[in-house]
Amino acid sequence: MSGIFGLLGLSDTDRSFLNTVGQSVVYTASQTLLQQYNADLAQAMSIFVQGTTTGFKERYKLPGGGRLQRRGGLAQSAAVKAYGSWDVAYPLEDFGAQLAESDIAMSYMTMDEYNRHLDTIMLQDMNTVRYEMLKALFNSTAATFVDPINGSLTIERLANGDSVTYPPVLGSETEATDTHYLESGYAATAISDTNNPYTTIRNELEEHFGVSTGGDNIAVLINPAETPETEDLSDFDAVPDNFIRPGANVDIPQNLPSVPGRCIGRTNGVWVFEWRWMPASYMFGIHLDAPRPLKMRVDPAETGLGTGLQLVATDETYPLSSAHYRHRFGFGCGNRLNGVALELGTGGTYTVPSSYS
């Protein structure tokens, strides 16, 4: 995964010791490698994350609704302003790991061992970012984050039926509350043309972001457990195997979007992606042409703390002996309307997946 050998001009079959190559040289190469890793991670997150922010709180704004006023004579119209908005906040937490070895152990550490160490750190970071990101989407309960500078912040989720009123949906002129945490009312094994969760998710998103002739760029991520029932839907068109040439009279999906997991096809106007990190009996839908639901809070540039996974040293001579890996970030919902978490169950109301409660 890490590719440290290429940056150092070494072969992965060489038996090279860390101190022989030089801790300062390896430290610099590691920082370059982490920059590449952070860029790749940002690209992978872009499906859910609308960039980064250094702000701890903001007012998220969308246009309001209503009609123009009827005028007559010399009467002046009343002043109007866009008032579709809600307040959101973003946490900022500190995550990290450390390579702790004695000077003797560091002297005997080979580059292959160090490479495995880097792979472990990056894998742990990737797992942490993904977990925090999915928790911010699947947990329907607002959270409180105690910011050491700005005090207690309320971290909002997707629209969850609270008192916030959102701009009118298609077919309405009135602002109203909404919830994007849904329960199907039937089990995952009961998915069918009659019990179709894809139309439910599509309708929930289209009512906010519009309906396009020919379909919209909506993706639904599912656990592999829901794949068989999905493929049995009469409107399902599968993505062909790369190693099989489809025959005549076969509908083939095209213009596949870049979304985590494996695109298995298109059904009822949405793309279906099988992603093994999705909790079983849950689906998540997102409109790919609308602002993403999450923002990632990072430290301001003037602090000098950097962004992404950082390798921080306290000893210039032997930087790796005293270095630790740090990633400071936090996720919060900004666009509370672009995302639908649907539980395939019969409990009556949405239940947060146990791993994200």
mmCIF file of C-alpha atoms in Angstrom, residues 103-331:
data_model
loop_
_atom_site.group_PDB
_atom_site.id
_atom_site.type_symbol
_atom_site.label_atom_id
_atom_site.label_comp_id
_atom_site.label_asym_id
_atom_site.label_seq_id
_atom_site.Cartn_x
_atom_site.Cartn_y
_atom_site.Cartn_z
ATOM 1 C CA ASP A 103 16.990 2.737 19.883
ATOM 2 C CA ILE A 104 18.201 -0.846 19.442
ATOM 3 C CA ALA A 105 14.899 -1.969 17.914
ATOM 4 C CA MET A 106 14.965 1.033 15.575
ATOM 5 C CA SER A 107 18.512 0.138 14.505
ATOM 6 C CA TYR A 108 17.445 -3.393 13.610
ATOM 7 C CA MET A 109 14.243 -2.276 11.882
ATOM 8 C CA THR A 110 14.364 -3.062 8.173
ATOM 9 C CA MET A 111 12.668 -0.981 5.536
ATOM 10 C CA ASP A 112 10.247 -3.840 4.937
ATOM 11 C CA GLU A 113 9.200 -3.701 8.593
ATOM 12 C CA TYR A 114 8.846 0.061 8.422
ATOM 13 C CA ASN A 115 6.764 -0.306 5.258
ATOM 14 C CA ARG A 116 4.367 -2.632 7.099
ATOM 15 C CA HIS A 117 4.189 -0.070 9.893
ATOM 16 C CA LEU A 118 3.177 2.640 7.416
ATOM 17 C CA ASP A 119 0.574 0.354 5.859
ATOM 18 C CA THR A 120 -0.912 -0.293 9.294
ATOM 19 C CA ILE A 121 -1.106 3.406 10.158
ATOM 20 C CA MET A 122 -2.772 4.321 6.875
ATOM 21 C CA LEU A 123 -5.221 1.435 7.162
ATOM 22 C CA GLN A 124 -6.137 2.493 10.700
ATOM 23 C CA ASP A 125 -6.608 6.080 9.527
ATOM 24 C CA MET A 126 -8.782 4.983 6.619
ATOM 25 C CA ASN A 127 -10.918 2.855 8.950
ATOM 26 C CA THR A 128 -11.270 5.755 11.402
ATOM 27 C CA VAL A 129 -12.295 8.284 8.743
ATOM 28 C CA ARG A 130 -14.820 5.876 7.208
ATOM 29 C CA TYR A 131 -16.316 5.018 10.604
ATOM 30 C CA GLU A 132 -16.699 8.662 11.655
ATOM 31 C CA MET A 133 -18.155 9.541 8.255
ATOM 32 C CA LEU A 134 -20.760 6.759 8.289
ATOM 33 C CA LYS A 135 -21.644 7.460 11.919
ATOM 34 C CA ALA A 136 -22.372 11.074 10.984
ATOM 35 C CA LEU A 137 -24.785 9.788 8.316
ATOM 36 C CA PHE A 138 -26.488 6.820 10.001
ATOM 37 C CA ASN A 139 -26.872 8.177 13.542
ATOM 38 C CA SER A 140 -30.122 10.137 13.559
ATOM 39 C CA THR A 141 -29.642 11.781 16.963
ATOM 40 C CA ALA A 142 -28.009 15.197 17.231
ATOM 41 C CA ALA A 143 -24.789 15.136 19.241
ATOM 42 C CA THR A 144 -23.081 17.644 21.534
ATOM 43 C CA PHE A 145 -19.386 18.346 21.014
ATOM 44 C CA VAL A 146 -17.561 20.347 23.662
ATOM 45 C CA ASP A 147 -15.180 22.572 21.744
ATOM 46 C CA PRO A 148 -12.293 23.731 23.982
ATOM 47 C CA ILE A 149 -12.443 27.222 22.447
ATOM 48 C CA ASN A 150 -16.037 27.706 21.296
ATOM 49 C CA GLY A 151 -17.945 25.804 23.963
ATOM 50 C CA SER A 152 -20.703 23.236 23.438
ATOM 51 C CA LEU A 153 -21.743 22.725 19.812
ATOM 52 C CA THR A 154 -24.829 20.896 18.548
ATOM 53 C CA ILE A 155 -23.827 18.580 15.724
ATOM 54 C CA GLU A 156 -26.811 18.087 13.455
ATOM 55 C CA ARG A 157 -27.642 14.990 11.413
ATOM 56 C CA LEU A 158 -29.612 14.580 8.216
ATOM 57 C CA ALA A 159 -33.179 15.882 8.428
ATOM 58 C CA ASN A 160 -34.467 13.976 11.463
ATOM 59 C CA GLY A 161 -37.932 15.341 12.184
ATOM 60 C CA ASP A 162 -36.768 18.099 14.513
ATOM 61 C CA SER A 163 -38.229 21.623 14.504
ATOM 62 C CA VAL A 164 -36.241 22.845 11.476
ATOM 63 C CA THR A 165 -38.459 23.704 8.504
ATOM 64 C CA TYR A 166 -37.020 23.154 5.030
ATOM 65 C CA PRO A 167 -37.812 24.810 1.682
ATOM 66 C CA PRO A 168 -41.016 23.531 0.037
ATOM 67 C CA VAL A 169 -40.796 20.185 -1.702
ATOM 68 C CA LEU A 170 -41.991 19.816 -5.287
ATOM 69 C CA GLY A 171 -45.767 20.166 -5.367
ATOM 70 C CA SER A 172 -45.894 22.384 -2.269
ATOM 71 C CA GLU A 173 -45.409 26.081 -1.485
ATOM 72 C CA THR A 174 -45.015 25.679 2.246
ATOM 73 C CA GLU A 175 -41.883 25.121 4.307
ATOM 74 C CA ALA A 176 -42.158 22.036 6.480
ATOM 75 C CA THR A 177 -40.231 19.705 8.749
ATOM 76 C CA ASP A 178 -38.905 16.478 7.276
ATOM 77 C CA THR A 179 -37.076 13.283 8.154
ATOM 78 C CA HIS A 180 -34.624 11.350 6.024
ATOM 79 C CA TYR A 181 -34.283 8.464 8.462
ATOM 80 C CA LEU A 182 -36.870 5.958 7.295
ATOM 81 C CA GLU A 183 -38.016 2.437 8.016
ATOM 82 C CA SER A 184 -39.358 0.319 5.168
ATOM 83 C CA GLY A 185 -42.054 -1.567 7.097
ATOM 84 C CA TYR A 186 -40.855 -4.863 5.603
ATOM 85 C CA ALA A 187 -37.805 -7.069 5.995
ATOM 86 C CA ALA A 188 -34.854 -7.108 3.611
ATOM 87 C CA THR A 189 -35.917 -10.525 2.343
ATOM 88 C CA ALA A 190 -39.298 -9.047 1.326
ATOM 89 C CA ILE A 191 -37.861 -6.579 -1.213
ATOM 90 C CA SER A 192 -39.943 -6.882 -4.388
ATOM 91 C CA ASP A 193 -41.667 -4.826 -7.064
ATOM 92 C CA THR A 194 -44.379 -4.178 -4.466
ATOM 93 C CA ASN A 195 -42.021 -3.565 -1.531
ATOM 94 C CA ASN A 196 -39.508 -1.406 -3.358
ATOM 95 C CA PRO A 197 -37.114 0.654 -1.186
ATOM 96 C CA TYR A 198 -35.443 2.219 -4.220
ATOM 97 C CA THR A 199 -38.515 4.180 -5.255
ATOM 98 C CA THR A 200 -38.937 5.338 -1.646
ATOM 99 C CA ILE A 201 -35.375 6.669 -1.503
ATOM 100 C CA ARG A 202 -35.567 8.196 -4.994
ATOM 101 C CA ASN A 203 -38.819 10.016 -4.242
ATOM 102 C CA GLU A 204 -37.437 11.414 -0.980
ATOM 103 C CA LEU A 205 -34.478 12.946 -2.798
ATOM 104 C CA GLU A 206 -36.304 14.052 -5.947
ATOM 105 C CA GLU A 207 -38.875 16.026 -3.998
ATOM 106 C CA HIS A 208 -36.049 18.311 -2.826
ATOM 107 C CA PHE A 209 -33.714 18.394 -5.841
ATOM 108 C CA GLY A 210 -36.062 18.011 -8.785
ATOM 109 C CA VAL A 211 -36.923 15.391 -11.380
ATOM 110 C CA SER A 212 -35.062 15.246 -14.692
ATOM 111 C CA THR A 213 -36.409 13.737 -17.894
ATOM 112 C CA GLY A 214 -34.587 10.477 -18.462
ATOM 113 C CA GLY A 215 -33.597 9.953 -14.839
ATOM 114 C CA ASP A 216 -31.387 11.477 -12.183
ATOM 115 C CA ASN A 217 -27.914 10.778 -10.878
ATOM 116 C CA ILE A 218 -28.981 9.139 -7.619
ATOM 117 C CA ALA A 219 -26.949 6.357 -6.017
ATOM 118 C CA VAL A 220 -28.099 3.865 -3.395
ATOM 119 C CA LEU A 221 -25.477 1.921 -1.448
ATOM 120 C CA ILE A 222 -26.433 -1.485 -0.088
ATOM 121 C CA ASN A 223 -24.933 -4.369 1.840
ATOM 122 C CA PRO A 224 -24.226 -7.512 -0.280
ATOM 123 C CA ALA A 225 -26.975 -9.281 1.700
ATOM 124 C CA GLU A 226 -29.546 -7.201 -0.203
ATOM 125 C CA THR A 227 -28.106 -7.955 -3.645
ATOM 126 C CA PRO A 228 -30.160 -11.102 -4.530
ATOM 127 C CA GLU A 229 -33.544 -9.430 -3.912
ATOM 128 C CA THR A 230 -32.380 -6.318 -5.747
ATOM 129 C CA GLU A 231 -31.349 -8.285 -8.817
ATOM 130 C CA ASP A 232 -34.785 -9.955 -8.849
ATOM 131 C CA LEU A 233 -36.612 -6.646 -9.361
ATOM 132 C CA SER A 234 -38.268 -6.545 -12.790
ATOM 133 C CA ASP A 235 -36.795 -3.107 -13.560
ATOM 134 C CA PHE A 236 -33.215 -4.097 -12.696
ATOM 135 C CA ASP A 237 -30.564 -3.713 -15.413
ATOM 136 C CA ALA A 238 -27.244 -5.280 -14.465
ATOM 137 C CA VAL A 239 -23.792 -3.908 -15.172
ATOM 138 C CA PRO A 240 -22.099 -6.546 -17.362
ATOM 139 C CA ASP A 241 -19.056 -8.483 -16.246
ATOM 140 C CA ASN A 242 -15.834 -7.006 -17.684
ATOM 141 C CA PHE A 243 -14.901 -10.446 -18.965
ATOM 142 C CA ILE A 244 -18.207 -11.176 -20.693
ATOM 143 C CA ARG A 245 -19.423 -9.610 -23.939
ATOM 144 C CA PRO A 246 -23.196 -9.084 -23.699
ATOM 145 C CA GLY A 247 -25.375 -10.517 -26.464
ATOM 146 C CA ALA A 248 -28.048 -8.769 -28.506
ATOM 147 C CA ASN A 249 -31.234 -7.259 -27.010
ATOM 148 C CA VAL A 250 -29.639 -6.606 -23.613
ATOM 149 C CA ASP A 251 -29.988 -3.280 -21.784
ATOM 150 C CA ILE A 252 -26.600 -2.106 -20.521
ATOM 151 C CA PRO A 253 -26.217 0.783 -18.028
ATOM 152 C CA GLN A 254 -23.816 3.524 -19.129
ATOM 153 C CA ASN A 255 -22.094 6.608 -17.671
ATOM 154 C CA LEU A 256 -21.444 4.872 -14.357
ATOM 155 C CA PRO A 257 -20.627 7.344 -11.538
ATOM 156 C CA SER A 258 -17.655 7.008 -9.201
ATOM 157 C CA VAL A 259 -19.039 5.727 -5.902
ATOM 158 C CA PRO A 260 -17.492 3.459 -3.228
ATOM 159 C CA GLY A 261 -18.116 -0.229 -3.744
ATOM 160 C CA ARG A 262 -19.144 -2.140 -6.864
ATOM 161 C CA CYS A 263 -21.882 -0.924 -9.183
ATOM 162 C CA ILE A 264 -24.179 -3.892 -9.795
ATOM 163 C CA GLY A 265 -26.767 -2.107 -11.925
ATOM 164 C CA ARG A 266 -29.538 0.425 -12.187
ATOM 165 C CA THR A 267 -33.148 0.066 -11.099
ATOM 166 C CA ASN A 268 -36.162 2.340 -10.753
ATOM 167 C CA GLY A 269 -34.132 5.396 -11.687
ATOM 168 C CA VAL A 270 -31.185 4.910 -9.294
ATOM 169 C CA TRP A 271 -27.718 3.412 -9.410
ATOM 170 C CA VAL A 272 -27.159 0.492 -7.037
ATOM 171 C CA PHE A 273 -23.752 0.036 -5.431
ATOM 172 C CA GLU A 274 -22.825 -2.976 -3.352
ATOM 173 C CA TRP A 275 -20.502 -1.778 -0.574
ATOM 174 C CA ARG A 276 -19.406 -4.163 2.149
ATOM 175 C CA TRP A 277 -19.082 -1.374 4.719
ATOM 176 C CA MET A 278 -22.828 -0.743 4.626
ATOM 177 C CA PRO A 279 -24.574 -2.237 7.676
ATOM 178 C CA ALA A 280 -26.788 -5.200 6.809
ATOM 179 C CA SER A 281 -30.491 -4.361 6.383
ATOM 180 C CA TYR A 282 -29.699 -0.684 5.764
ATOM 181 C CA MET A 283 -29.510 1.372 2.579
ATOM 182 C CA PHE A 284 -28.198 4.853 1.952
ATOM 183 C CA GLY A 285 -29.251 7.071 -0.949
ATOM 184 C CA ILE A 286 -27.563 10.253 -2.135
ATOM 185 C CA HIS A 287 -28.103 12.662 -5.040
ATOM 186 C CA LEU A 288 -24.770 12.931 -6.851
ATOM 187 C CA ASP A 289 -25.606 16.258 -8.533
ATOM 188 C CA ALA A 290 -26.503 18.095 -5.319
ATOM 189 C CA PRO A 291 -24.200 19.494 -2.595
ATOM 190 C CA ARG A 292 -22.911 16.648 -0.441
ATOM 191 C CA PRO A 293 -24.379 16.187 3.048
ATOM 192 C CA LEU A 294 -21.206 16.372 5.148
ATOM 193 C CA LYS A 295 -18.425 18.837 5.741
ATOM 194 C CA MET A 296 -15.103 17.966 7.335
ATOM 195 C CA ARG A 297 -13.778 20.431 9.873
ATOM 196 C CA VAL A 298 -9.994 20.913 9.973
ATOM 197 C CA ASP A 299 -7.580 23.255 11.739
ATOM 198 C CA PRO A 300 -7.070 26.745 10.267
ATOM 199 C CA ALA A 301 -3.922 27.045 8.148
ATOM 200 C CA GLU A 302 -2.485 29.736 10.429
ATOM 201 C CA THR A 303 -2.163 27.205 13.258
ATOM 202 C CA GLY A 304 0.495 25.319 11.288
ATOM 203 C CA LEU A 305 -1.048 21.988 12.276
ATOM 204 C CA GLY A 306 -1.656 20.862 8.696
ATOM 205 C CA THR A 307 -4.533 18.753 7.388
ATOM 206 C CA GLY A 308 -4.967 15.054 6.795
ATOM 207 C CA LEU A 309 -2.799 12.333 8.287
ATOM 208 C CA GLN A 310 0.396 14.005 9.507
ATOM 209 C CA LEU A 311 3.763 12.619 10.657
ATOM 210 C CA VAL A 312 4.972 14.876 13.457
ATOM 211 C CA ALA A 313 8.503 14.642 14.888
ATOM 212 C CA THR A 314 10.005 16.172 18.050
ATOM 213 C CA ASP A 315 13.657 15.232 17.388
ATOM 214 C CA GLU A 316 15.334 16.611 14.269
ATOM 215 C CA THR A 317 18.269 14.170 14.384
ATOM 216 C CA TYR A 318 16.224 11.003 14.861
ATOM 217 C CA PRO A 319 12.738 12.113 13.730
ATOM 218 C CA LEU A 320 11.219 8.640 13.426
ATOM 219 C CA SER A 321 12.255 7.611 16.932
ATOM 220 C CA SER A 322 10.092 10.331 18.441
ATOM 221 C CA ALA A 323 7.407 10.720 15.810
ATOM 222 C CA HIS A 324 3.693 10.213 16.054
ATOM 223 C CA TYR A 325 0.951 10.157 13.443
ATOM 224 C CA ARG A 326 -1.893 12.599 13.887
ATOM 225 C CA HIS A 327 -5.166 13.296 12.085
ATOM 226 C CA ARG A 328 -7.404 16.091 13.348
ATOM 227 C CA PHE A 329 -10.863 16.246 11.807
ATOM 228 C CA GLY A 330 -14.568 16.002 12.465
ATOM 229 C CA PHE A 331 -17.714 15.455 10.388
#
